[in-house]
Tab-separated table of C-alpha atoms in Angstrom:
chain	number	residue	atom	x	y	z
A	102	MET	CA	-242.639	47.025	-78.141
A	103	SER	CA	-240.144	46.182	-75.775
A	104	SER	CA	-237.093	44.196	-76.643
A	105	SER	CA	-235.930	41.264	-74.130
A	106	LEU	CA	-232.293	42.626	-74.477
A	107	LEU	CA	-233.450	46.259	-73.071
A	108	PRO	CA	-235.636	47.264	-70.430
A	109	ASP	CA	-239.234	48.838	-70.938
A	110	CYS	CA	-238.049	52.298	-69.848
A	111	PHE	CA	-235.378	52.676	-72.448
A	112	GLU	CA	-237.674	54.015	-74.930
A	113	ALA	CA	-239.342	56.412	-72.366
A	114	LEU	CA	-235.799	57.699	-71.705
A	115	ALA	CA	-234.014	57.975	-74.858
A	116	SER	CA	-237.083	59.823	-76.173
A	117	LEU	CA	-236.824	62.614	-73.478
A	118	PRO	CA	-236.117	66.048	-75.218
A	119	GLU	CA	-233.288	66.472	-73.579
A	120	HIS	CA	-231.582	63.099	-75.065
A	121	GLN	CA	-232.142	64.031	-78.471
A	122	LYS	CA	-229.426	64.500	-81.044
A	123	THR	CA	-229.616	68.228	-81.990
A	124	TYR	CA	-226.163	68.660	-83.174
A	125	SER	CA	-224.945	67.791	-86.982
A	126	LYS	CA	-221.268	67.595	-86.269
A	127	CYS	CA	-219.727	64.245	-86.318
A	128	LEU	CA	-217.633	63.391	-83.020
A	129	LYS	CA	-214.735	61.866	-82.674
A	130	TYR	CA	-213.920	59.482	-79.732
A	131	GLY	CA	-209.747	60.053	-78.995
A	132	THR	CA	-207.865	59.228	-76.233
A	133	ALA	CA	-209.429	61.783	-74.127
A	134	GLY	CA	-212.924	60.443	-75.225
A	135	PHE	CA	-215.449	63.207	-76.388
A	136	ARG	CA	-214.965	66.437	-75.569
A	137	ASP	CA	-216.660	69.997	-76.648
A	138	LEU	CA	-218.265	73.005	-75.509
A	139	ALA	CA	-220.599	71.574	-73.262
A	140	ASP	CA	-223.617	74.135	-73.805
A	141	GLU	CA	-223.565	74.767	-77.330
A	142	LEU	CA	-223.836	71.520	-78.870
A	143	PRO	CA	-225.482	70.576	-76.474
A	144	LEU	CA	-223.665	67.309	-75.118
A	145	ASP	CA	-226.670	65.995	-73.209
A	146	ALA	CA	-227.111	63.387	-75.888
A	147	VAL	CA	-224.147	61.843	-76.151
A	148	PHE	CA	-223.511	61.314	-72.228
A	149	PHE	CA	-226.646	59.301	-72.246
A	150	ARG	CA	-225.693	57.618	-75.166
A	151	MET	CA	-222.404	56.669	-73.111
A	152	GLY	CA	-224.048	55.834	-70.343
A	153	VAL	CA	-226.109	53.388	-71.976
A	154	LEU	CA	-223.000	52.065	-73.930
A	155	ALA	CA	-221.148	52.024	-70.780
A	156	ALA	CA	-223.741	49.531	-69.032
A	157	ALA	CA	-223.658	47.236	-72.107
A	158	ARG	CA	-220.175	47.114	-71.933
A	159	SER	CA	-220.175	45.966	-68.451
A	160	ARG	CA	-222.828	43.243	-69.371
A	161	VAL	CA	-221.037	41.770	-72.377
A	162	LEU	CA	-218.041	41.807	-69.758
A	163	GLY	CA	-220.325	39.439	-67.162
A	164	GLY	CA	-221.119	42.449	-64.972
A	165	LYS	CA	-217.762	43.739	-64.315
A	166	VAL	CA	-217.654	47.440	-63.151
A	167	MET	CA	-216.932	50.029	-65.804
A	168	GLY	CA	-216.313	53.589	-65.467
A	169	VAL	CA	-217.606	56.761	-66.856
A	170	MET	CA	-215.449	60.176	-66.170
A	171	ILE	CA	-216.933	63.714	-66.838
A	172	THR	CA	-214.407	65.761	-67.221
A	173	ALA	CA	-212.629	67.861	-70.168
A	174	SER	CA	-209.328	67.983	-67.916
A	175	HIS	CA	-207.161	70.862	-69.014
A	176	ASN	CA	-209.785	72.381	-71.469
A	177	PRO	CA	-211.446	75.540	-70.613
A	178	GLU	CA	-214.195	75.745	-68.467
A	179	PRO	CA	-216.984	76.037	-70.912
A	180	ASP	CA	-215.923	72.707	-72.677
A	181	ASN	CA	-216.895	69.220	-71.072
A	182	GLY	CA	-216.389	65.550	-71.944
A	183	VAL	CA	-216.630	61.850	-71.444
A	184	LYS	CA	-214.623	58.886	-71.389
A	185	MET	CA	-215.070	55.159	-70.420
A	186	ILE	CA	-212.682	53.313	-68.061
A	187	GLU	CA	-212.330	49.771	-68.282
A	188	PRO	CA	-212.547	47.241	-65.796
A	189	ASN	CA	-208.873	47.151	-65.304
A	190	GLY	CA	-208.459	50.953	-64.979
A	191	GLY	CA	-207.636	51.477	-68.290
A	192	MET	CA	-208.675	53.536	-71.181
A	193	LEU	CA	-211.713	51.968	-73.393
A	194	VAL	CA	-210.274	48.881	-75.320
A	195	THR	CA	-209.626	50.603	-79.071
A	196	ASP	CA	-212.722	48.363	-80.785
A	197	TRP	CA	-215.294	49.937	-78.643
A	198	GLU	CA	-213.872	53.431	-79.364
A	199	GLU	CA	-215.344	53.056	-82.872
A	200	LEU	CA	-219.009	51.868	-81.533
A	201	CYS	CA	-218.672	55.012	-79.273
A	202	GLU	CA	-218.733	57.066	-82.392
A	203	LYS	CA	-221.522	54.961	-84.179
A	204	VAL	CA	-223.762	55.607	-81.069
A	205	ALA	CA	-222.722	59.241	-80.299
A	206	ASN	CA	-223.812	59.930	-84.071
A	207	ALA	CA	-226.621	58.004	-84.509
A	208	GLU	CA	-229.352	60.065	-85.889
A	209	ASP	CA	-232.355	59.141	-84.335
A	210	VAL	CA	-233.574	56.604	-81.172
A	211	ALA	CA	-234.217	53.777	-83.403
A	212	THR	CA	-230.809	53.675	-85.156
A	213	PHE	CA	-229.331	54.028	-81.676
A	214	ARG	CA	-231.311	51.291	-80.078
A	215	ALA	CA	-230.286	48.778	-82.805
A	216	LEU	CA	-226.502	49.444	-82.077
A	217	ILE	CA	-227.122	48.949	-78.498
A	218	GLU	CA	-229.165	45.892	-78.980
A	219	LYS	CA	-226.947	44.108	-81.793
A	220	THR	CA	-224.002	45.069	-78.963
A	221	LEU	CA	-225.991	42.948	-76.459
A	222	GLU	CA	-226.530	40.164	-78.574
A	223	GLY	CA	-225.285	36.755	-77.075
A	224	SER	CA	-224.820	38.877	-73.504
A	225	THR	CA	-226.438	36.457	-70.476
A	226	CYS	CA	-225.926	39.140	-67.984
A	227	LYS	CA	-228.899	41.276	-67.843
A	228	ALA	CA	-227.652	44.381	-65.352
A	229	GLY	CA	-224.230	46.202	-65.908
A	230	VAL	CA	-222.450	48.237	-63.414
A	231	VAL	CA	-221.101	51.218	-63.861
A	232	PHE	CA	-218.975	54.009	-61.812
A	233	VAL	CA	-219.772	57.594	-62.647
A	234	GLY	CA	-217.426	60.575	-61.288
A	235	CYS	CA	-217.296	64.092	-62.598
A	236	ASP	CA	-215.071	67.158	-62.215
A	237	THR	CA	-216.060	70.852	-61.068
A	238	ARG	CA	-217.220	72.730	-64.219
A	239	SER	CA	-220.802	73.874	-63.938
A	240	SER	CA	-222.232	71.635	-66.799
A	241	SER	CA	-220.398	68.380	-64.932
A	242	ARG	CA	-223.476	67.779	-62.426
A	243	ARG	CA	-225.792	67.878	-65.324
A	244	LEU	CA	-223.957	65.630	-67.497
A	245	LEU	CA	-223.737	63.203	-64.970
A	246	ARG	CA	-227.414	62.864	-64.356
A	247	CYS	CA	-227.552	62.028	-68.299
A	248	VAL	CA	-225.248	59.371	-67.896
A	249	CYS	CA	-227.061	57.724	-64.728
A	250	ARG	CA	-229.778	57.802	-66.847
A	251	GLY	CA	-228.493	56.185	-69.789
A	252	VAL	CA	-227.308	53.210	-67.501
A	253	ALA	CA	-230.713	52.830	-66.189
A	254	ALA	CA	-232.371	52.629	-69.721
A	255	CYS	CA	-229.687	49.604	-70.447
A	256	GLY	CA	-230.747	48.104	-67.257
A	257	GLY	CA	-227.857	49.009	-65.430
A	258	TYR	CA	-226.974	49.916	-61.686
A	259	CYS	CA	-225.305	53.424	-61.480
A	260	GLU	CA	-223.227	54.011	-58.529
A	261	ASN	CA	-222.335	57.847	-58.629
A	262	TRP	CA	-219.093	59.004	-57.093
A	263	GLY	CA	-219.772	62.657	-57.627
A	264	GLU	CA	-216.591	64.776	-57.690
A	265	LEU	CA	-213.516	63.199	-57.700
A	266	THR	CA	-210.072	63.166	-59.771
A	267	THR	CA	-210.009	61.184	-63.035
A	268	PRO	CA	-206.828	58.635	-61.368
A	269	ALA	CA	-209.249	58.381	-58.269
A	270	LEU	CA	-211.867	56.835	-60.996
A	271	HIS	CA	-209.632	54.714	-62.607
A	272	HIS	CA	-207.770	53.275	-59.463
A	273	ILE	CA	-211.619	52.923	-57.675
A	274	VAL	CA	-212.872	50.904	-60.937
A	275	ARG	CA	-209.654	48.509	-60.962
A	276	GLN	CA	-210.462	47.760	-57.306
A	277	ALA	CA	-213.732	46.899	-57.440
A	278	ASN	CA	-213.202	44.593	-59.972
A	279	GLY	CA	-210.849	42.557	-57.765
A	280	LEU	CA	-207.580	43.635	-59.582
A	281	GLY	CA	-205.686	46.067	-57.540
A	282	HIS	CA	-204.382	45.795	-53.993
A	283	GLU	CA	-207.696	44.729	-52.351
A	284	VAL	CA	-211.344	45.647	-52.877
A	285	SER	CA	-211.450	47.447	-49.706
A	286	LEU	CA	-208.960	50.234	-51.156
A	287	ALA	CA	-212.206	50.941	-53.725
A	288	SER	CA	-212.851	54.469	-52.423
A	289	LYS	CA	-211.575	58.171	-52.408
A	290	GLU	CA	-210.221	57.241	-49.153
A	291	GLY	CA	-208.783	54.103	-50.320
A	292	PHE	CA	-207.037	55.934	-52.888
A	293	VAL	CA	-205.498	58.555	-50.410
A	294	ARG	CA	-204.527	55.359	-48.600
A	295	MET	CA	-202.542	53.812	-51.052
A	296	PHE	CA	-201.005	56.834	-52.850
A	297	SER	CA	-199.285	57.699	-49.158
A	298	GLU	CA	-198.561	54.259	-48.067
A	299	GLY	CA	-196.690	54.303	-51.471
A	300	PHE	CA	-194.848	57.262	-51.001
A	301	ARG	CA	-194.132	56.461	-47.296
A	302	ARG	CA	-192.216	53.119	-49.072
A	303	VAL	CA	-190.769	54.997	-51.905
A	304	THR	CA	-189.133	57.513	-49.480
A	305	ALA	CA	-188.450	55.022	-46.281
A	306	GLY	CA	-184.723	56.026	-46.878
A	307	VAL	CA	-185.317	59.509	-46.191
A	308	SER	CA	-185.532	60.980	-43.138
A	309	THR	CA	-188.402	62.789	-42.146
A	310	ASP	CA	-187.005	65.651	-40.720
A	311	SER	CA	-185.140	66.376	-43.775
A	312	GLN	CA	-188.092	66.252	-45.861
A	313	LEU	CA	-190.097	68.438	-43.432
A	314	SER	CA	-187.356	71.027	-43.269
A	315	ARG	CA	-187.874	71.907	-46.628
A	316	GLY	CA	-190.691	73.378	-46.146
A	317	PRO	CA	-194.342	72.732	-47.868
A	318	VAL	CA	-194.921	71.474	-51.560
A	319	LEU	CA	-197.376	74.078	-52.716
A	320	VAL	CA	-199.902	72.252	-54.916
A	321	ASP	CA	-201.486	74.604	-57.551
A	322	ALA	CA	-205.044	72.979	-58.207
A	323	ALA	CA	-205.910	74.884	-61.224
A	324	GLY	CA	-209.372	75.632	-59.768
A	325	GLY	CA	-210.357	71.638	-60.258
A	326	VAL	CA	-211.560	68.666	-58.214
A	327	GLY	CA	-207.841	67.735	-57.364
A	328	PHE	CA	-208.186	70.303	-54.284
A	329	GLU	CA	-210.390	68.182	-51.893
A	330	MET	CA	-207.942	65.319	-52.783
A	331	VAL	CA	-204.934	67.269	-52.454
A	332	GLU	CA	-206.186	68.468	-48.930
A	333	LYS	CA	-206.976	64.658	-47.724
A	334	VAL	CA	-203.232	63.744	-48.723
A	335	ALA	CA	-201.832	66.312	-47.147
A	336	GLU	CA	-204.000	65.655	-43.906
A	337	THR	CA	-202.830	62.068	-43.777
A	338	MET	CA	-199.222	62.640	-44.830
A	339	SER	CA	-198.787	65.663	-42.697
A	340	ASP	CA	-195.751	63.917	-40.206
A	341	THR	CA	-194.039	62.901	-43.259
A	342	LEU	CA	-194.028	65.795	-46.071
A	343	ALA	CA	-195.936	69.082	-45.738
A	344	ILE	CA	-198.223	69.836	-48.619
A	345	GLU	CA	-199.883	73.188	-49.042
A	346	PRO	CA	-203.073	73.114	-51.413
A	347	ARG	CA	-203.641	76.176	-53.133
A	348	ASN	CA	-206.168	77.705	-56.249
A	349	GLY	CA	-209.119	75.583	-55.143
A	350	PRO	CA	-212.603	75.966	-56.881
A	351	ALA	CA	-213.354	78.623	-54.318
A	352	THR	CA	-210.374	80.368	-54.559
A	353	PRO	CA	-211.799	84.276	-55.309
A	354	GLY	CA	-211.505	85.324	-59.034
A	355	LEU	CA	-210.107	82.156	-60.254
A	356	ILE	CA	-211.844	80.229	-63.251
A	357	LEU	CA	-211.135	76.625	-63.916
A	358	ASN	CA	-207.613	76.190	-65.847
A	359	HIS	CA	-207.457	79.932	-66.264
A	360	GLU	CA	-203.971	81.267	-66.114
A	361	CYS	CA	-203.332	78.335	-63.441
A	362	GLY	CA	-202.378	74.491	-63.663
A	363	ALA	CA	-200.238	72.143	-65.679
A	364	GLU	CA	-201.188	73.071	-68.911
A	365	TYR	CA	-201.343	76.913	-68.442
A	366	VAL	CA	-197.928	76.399	-66.691
A	367	GLN	CA	-196.483	74.072	-69.427
A	368	LYS	CA	-197.486	75.700	-72.386
A	369	GLY	CA	-197.126	79.218	-71.358
A	370	ARG	CA	-193.719	78.760	-69.612
A	371	CYS	CA	-194.900	80.767	-66.718
A	372	PRO	CA	-195.736	80.517	-63.246
A	373	PRO	CA	-199.334	80.169	-62.437
A	374	LYS	CA	-201.389	82.958	-60.824
A	375	GLY	CA	-204.128	83.062	-58.463
A	376	SER	CA	-202.316	82.390	-54.949
A	377	PHE	CA	-199.087	82.480	-56.025
A	378	SER	CA	-196.463	84.941	-56.452
A	379	ALA	CA	-192.801	85.273	-56.585
A	380	THR	CA	-192.358	87.241	-53.107
A	381	ALA	CA	-194.071	85.205	-51.069
A	382	ASP	CA	-193.354	81.648	-52.579
A	383	ALA	CA	-189.646	81.877	-53.629
A	384	GLY	CA	-187.810	78.974	-52.552
A	385	HIS	CA	-190.913	76.499	-52.640
A	386	ARG	CA	-191.479	73.508	-54.772
A	387	ILE	CA	-194.606	74.029	-56.734
A	388	ALA	CA	-196.582	71.481	-58.097
A	389	SER	CA	-199.471	72.402	-61.014
A	390	LEU	CA	-202.253	69.772	-61.843
A	391	ASP	CA	-204.640	70.178	-64.172
A	392	GLY	CA	-208.532	70.409	-63.804
A	393	ASP	CA	-209.109	66.229	-62.712
A	394	ALA	CA	-205.483	66.233	-61.501
A	395	ASP	CA	-204.100	63.635	-64.137
A	396	ARG	CA	-201.095	65.987	-65.390
A	397	LEU	CA	-198.432	67.326	-63.453
A	398	VAL	CA	-195.689	69.873	-63.724
A	399	TYR	CA	-193.022	71.413	-61.359
A	400	SER	CA	-191.779	74.800	-61.255
A	401	TYR	CA	-190.072	76.783	-58.538
A	402	TRP	CA	-189.083	80.711	-58.349
A	403	ASP	CA	-184.988	80.751	-57.049
A	404	VAL	CA	-183.719	82.933	-54.100
A	405	ASP	CA	-182.816	85.212	-57.439
A	406	MET	CA	-186.866	85.361	-57.931
A	407	LYS	CA	-185.809	83.764	-61.386
A	408	TRP	CA	-188.617	81.126	-62.381
A	409	HIS	CA	-187.515	77.486	-63.122
A	410	LEU	CA	-189.998	74.788	-65.306
A	411	LEU	CA	-189.762	71.235	-64.513
A	412	ASP	CA	-191.428	69.152	-66.878
A	413	GLY	CA	-192.090	65.461	-67.519
A	414	ASP	CA	-188.496	64.902	-68.974
A	415	LYS	CA	-187.073	66.762	-66.310
A	416	ILE	CA	-189.506	65.064	-63.490
A	417	ALA	CA	-188.604	61.388	-65.099
A	418	ALA	CA	-184.607	62.556	-64.368
A	419	LEU	CA	-184.940	63.457	-60.972
A	420	LEU	CA	-186.956	60.628	-60.024
A	421	ALA	CA	-184.382	57.977	-61.852
A	422	GLU	CA	-181.961	60.230	-59.875
A	423	PHE	CA	-183.682	59.582	-56.754
A	424	ILE	CA	-184.131	55.943	-57.149
A	425	GLN	CA	-180.266	55.385	-58.206
A	426	ALA	CA	-179.158	56.984	-55.158
A	427	GLN	CA	-181.409	54.561	-53.049
A	428	LEU	CA	-179.893	51.642	-54.320
């Protein structure tokens, strides 16, 4: 019998074969959410349940927009993961991480349902709102559909943003809740606009000619979703800063995060492969992202073909030096 807290479709959707818990592993929700091999567990049931819980969280918060990002970031391509985004654009609050674990590890539909109904007790909002996005992994689109069905099972509205970077979805969720600059920036284009305008303001004291004369910044997109976003930023900022995106999802022979991207470059202390070479790229700045573009390291080959890594500490020091020079 249907509960007044959940729509009639909950039981039917939760009982679909692909939404059944078939794994015995106890899943833990960490800073990166849930991550594991996408097809070996499989993860479909986890993603469906997180869709339900995200919609429940939205309802508890009076209908504020929640976000769900499907990515395993810098992990190998066979992995995937899911993490929630709070209405303020931040990470899921700590006390809900424990609830995520209880929901993901619930042994059957009845236990899962009881957890959701208990969560919704006292909530007067009947429909949550969830924005969902994913990276370029082969499993991401399938798992995105699981999240969307989960949102529907909790009576929520799911807005599918398709492939986009993790920072972009955090931005969109925050702006959509009226907590950022303006609601009109709650889009991929709005993210690019905010990013580009921010760069122009910060570098207002630097002549455009001096920036362009240094040649392009070469961006290693790790074969990930950041490639498309970098293309848009490059187009918007072409009169101020030359940017050349490389190592996109369509680069021949390239595998996501394999011998490229921020994790490979930083941990391996070696330059990215794929579309890069010391002979052709000496003297250029190289910015390496990870698969969902929420990590960044810089590197370069000097004129003697010696490679140098600029990790987070060095980037922070250079930024501080730049700010001091502008004061």
